[in-house]
Short mmCIF file of C-alpha atoms in Angstrom, two decimals:
data_model
loop_
_atom_site.label_atom_id
_atom_site.label_comp_id
_atom_site.label_asym_id
_atom_site.label_seq_id
_atom_site.Cartn_x
_atom_site.Cartn_y
_atom_site.Cartn_z
CA MET A 24 0.14 0.11 0.18
CA VAL A 25 1.37 3.42 -0.87
CA HIS A 26 1.13 6.20 1.63
CA ILE A 27 0.92 9.72 0.32
CA LYS A 28 1.53 12.46 2.87
CA LYS A 29 -1.20 15.08 2.65
CA ASN A 30 -1.81 18.84 4.06
CA TRP A 31 -5.15 18.29 5.38
CA ARG A 32 -5.82 21.92 5.68
CA ASN A 33 -5.25 22.34 2.09
CA GLY A 34 -8.18 19.75 1.22
CA ARG A 35 -10.51 21.66 3.19
CA ALA A 36 -13.72 23.16 1.65
CA GLY A 37 -12.87 26.93 0.98
CA TYR A 38 -16.66 27.88 1.16
CA ASP A 39 -16.58 26.87 4.56
CA ASN A 40 -13.36 27.63 6.27
CA ILE A 41 -10.69 30.14 6.30
CA ILE A 42 -7.52 28.22 5.73
CA PRO A 43 -3.94 29.51 6.21
CA THR A 44 -1.68 28.43 3.91
CA THR A 45 1.85 29.61 2.49
CA THR A 46 2.68 32.40 -0.50
CA GLY A 47 5.72 33.29 -2.12
CA ALA A 48 4.19 36.69 -2.88
CA ALA A 49 5.85 38.46 0.07
CA LYS A 50 9.12 37.20 -1.42
CA ALA A 51 8.78 37.99 -4.89
CA ILE A 52 7.82 41.50 -3.93
CA GLY A 53 11.99 41.75 -3.40
CA SER A 54 12.39 41.06 -7.20
CA VAL A 55 10.17 43.85 -8.35
CA ILE A 56 11.32 46.63 -5.26
CA LYS A 57 14.93 45.71 -5.12
CA SER A 58 15.09 47.76 -1.77
CA LEU A 59 12.78 45.00 -0.19
CA ASN A 60 14.74 42.03 -1.49
CA GLY A 61 14.97 39.51 1.72
CA LYS A 62 13.31 41.70 3.91
CA LEU A 63 9.74 40.68 3.77
CA ASN A 64 7.99 37.43 4.30
CA GLY A 65 4.31 36.52 4.50
CA MET A 66 1.50 34.05 4.78
CA ALA A 67 -1.92 33.64 2.74
CA PHE A 68 -5.25 32.84 3.66
CA ARG A 69 -7.64 30.76 1.65
CA VAL A 70 -11.17 32.21 2.18
CA PRO A 71 -14.65 31.92 1.20
CA VAL A 72 -15.00 34.92 -1.42
CA GLN A 73 -14.89 35.11 -5.03
CA VAL A 74 -12.44 37.77 -5.27
CA GLY A 75 -10.18 39.84 -3.18
CA SER A 76 -7.02 39.61 -0.99
CA VAL A 77 -5.67 40.70 2.33
CA VAL A 78 -2.21 41.81 3.20
CA ASP A 79 -1.08 41.40 6.88
CA LEU A 80 1.91 43.98 6.86
CA THR A 81 4.15 43.56 9.68
CA CYS A 82 7.44 45.68 9.91
CA THR A 83 9.88 46.81 12.44
CA LEU A 84 10.72 50.55 11.34
CA LYS A 85 13.92 52.70 11.81
CA LYS A 86 12.16 55.31 13.74
CA ASP A 87 8.78 56.04 15.71
CA THR A 88 6.03 56.50 13.79
CA THR A 89 2.16 56.79 13.73
CA ILE A 90 -0.51 54.84 12.16
CA GLU A 91 -1.34 57.85 10.46
CA GLU A 92 2.02 58.21 8.69
CA VAL A 93 2.14 54.83 7.79
CA ARG A 94 -1.41 55.00 6.24
CA GLY A 95 -0.31 58.07 4.27
CA GLU A 96 2.51 56.86 2.64
CA MET A 97 0.82 53.70 1.72
CA LYS A 98 -2.07 55.39 0.09
CA LYS A 99 0.50 58.21 -1.70
CA ALA A 100 2.32 54.90 -3.01
CA SER A 101 -1.17 53.63 -4.85
CA GLU A 102 -1.49 56.45 -6.22
CA GLY A 103 1.84 57.06 -7.36
CA TYR A 104 4.56 54.79 -8.11
CA LEU A 105 2.67 51.74 -7.27
CA LYS A 106 -0.47 52.91 -9.14
CA GLY A 107 -2.24 49.84 -10.34
CA ILE A 108 -0.14 47.48 -8.31
CA LEU A 109 -1.24 48.51 -4.92
CA GLY A 110 -4.70 49.43 -3.93
CA TYR A 111 -5.51 51.20 -0.97
CA ALA A 112 -8.69 51.67 0.72
CA ASP A 113 -9.65 53.01 4.29
CA GLU A 114 -13.55 52.59 4.30
CA LYS A 115 -14.73 49.76 6.20
CA ILE A 116 -15.11 47.17 3.51
CA VAL A 117 -16.76 43.62 3.44
CA SER A 118 -16.53 40.68 0.75
CA SER A 119 -19.93 41.26 -0.37
#
């Protein structure tokens, strides 16, 4: 009898569960934005929605800052040099 090792979480029904999984997206950012190469890692969730994504960004900054400053820089990037790549929303959005 052949035994196949499976990750049972990946086999769960996506319409019933939020499933943590891995992603290469965070590491791939370093190939696009060279200054971030080797500085990011990430995780992914399989969620019961048709379209959408989530980014949980955790970082250590060189100086003290506020959440308003971080939000402002992310918004500025989404409207500037990352327009079409990074979207930014500050409304309380839901999946449907």
